[in-house]
Tab-separated table of C-alpha atoms in Angstrom:
chain	number	residue	atom	x	y	z
D	1	MET	CA	98.596	90.773	99.358
D	2	LYS	CA	97.124	94.031	99.373
D	3	ASN	CA	95.396	95.342	96.001
D	4	THR	CA	95.197	99.035	94.625
D	5	VAL	CA	91.942	100.109	93.448
D	6	THR	CA	91.650	103.078	91.125
D	7	ILE	CA	88.700	105.396	91.003
D	8	ALA	CA	87.779	108.534	88.978
D	9	LEU	CA	86.979	111.844	90.730
D	10	GLU	CA	87.366	115.477	89.003
D	11	ASP	CA	90.691	116.986	90.393
D	12	LYS	CA	89.156	119.837	92.342
D	13	LYS	CA	87.120	117.411	94.256
D	14	VAL	CA	90.027	115.144	95.198
D	15	LEU	CA	92.049	118.332	96.089
D	16	ALA	CA	89.249	119.623	98.460
D	17	LEU	CA	88.810	116.320	99.873
D	18	LYS	CA	92.755	116.177	100.651
D	19	MET	CA	92.854	119.657	101.958
D	20	TYR	CA	89.621	119.110	104.569
D	21	LEU	CA	91.058	115.636	105.594
D	22	ASP	CA	94.276	117.162	106.510
D	23	GLN	CA	92.448	119.745	108.709
D	24	LYS	CA	91.082	116.465	110.513
D	25	ASN	CA	94.293	114.772	110.630
D	26	SER	CA	93.430	112.213	108.078
D	27	SER	CA	93.841	111.408	104.470
D	28	LEU	CA	92.220	110.400	101.436
D	29	ASP	CA	93.596	106.839	101.647
D	30	GLU	CA	93.090	106.426	105.133
D	31	GLU	CA	89.146	107.235	104.659
D	32	ILE	CA	88.909	105.191	101.301
D	33	SER	CA	90.281	102.201	103.158
D	34	LYS	CA	88.290	102.842	106.074
D	35	TYR	CA	84.980	102.717	103.493
D	36	ALA	CA	86.530	99.743	101.418
D	37	GLU	CA	86.626	97.849	104.583
D	38	GLN	CA	83.158	98.731	105.742
D	39	LEU	CA	81.721	97.489	102.231
D	40	TYR	CA	83.591	94.201	102.617
D	41	ILE	CA	82.165	93.813	105.840
D	42	LYS	CA	78.596	94.709	104.627
D	43	THR	CA	78.762	92.780	101.578
D	44	VAL	CA	81.024	89.578	101.926
D	45	PRO	CA	79.200	86.950	104.227
D	46	GLN	CA	80.674	86.427	107.715
D	47	ASN	CA	81.415	82.554	106.990
D	48	VAL	CA	83.504	83.736	103.620
D	49	ARG	CA	85.354	86.278	105.968
D	50	ASP	CA	85.989	83.844	108.592
D	51	PHE	CA	87.575	81.444	105.860
D	52	ILE	CA	89.224	84.103	104.569
D	53	ASP	CA	91.009	85.159	108.022
D	54	MET	CA	91.543	81.667	108.745
D	55	GLU	CA	93.644	81.268	105.511
D	56	ALA	CA	95.609	84.501	106.242
D	57	LYS	CA	96.538	82.944	109.678
D	58	GLN	CA	97.557	79.849	108.413
D	59	GLN	CA	99.806	81.473	105.613
D	60	SER	CA	101.290	83.800	108.111
D	61	ALA	CA	101.819	81.209	110.805
D	62	THR	CA	103.850	78.731	107.680
D	63	LYS	CA	106.066	81.613	106.658
D	64	PRO	CA	109.790	81.061	107.545
D	65	LYS	CA	111.066	83.532	110.119
D	66	ASN	CA	114.536	84.989	109.229
D	67	ILE	CA	116.878	84.468	112.169
D	68	VAL	CA	119.702	86.791	112.242
């Protein structure tokens, strides 16, 4: 499951970010997601990240597949 995080930033700054990121074929959502992932890797200990990854793989393996 993914969560949404809300941040506060002045309208003009958001507009400028979107405009210049668009020129680089990127988006504000993509860039913030990258930074959030980097922060997660920097902050959360490796053993905890490994556990979360294992748990996610186990849950995806146990989901029933729809056969049509």
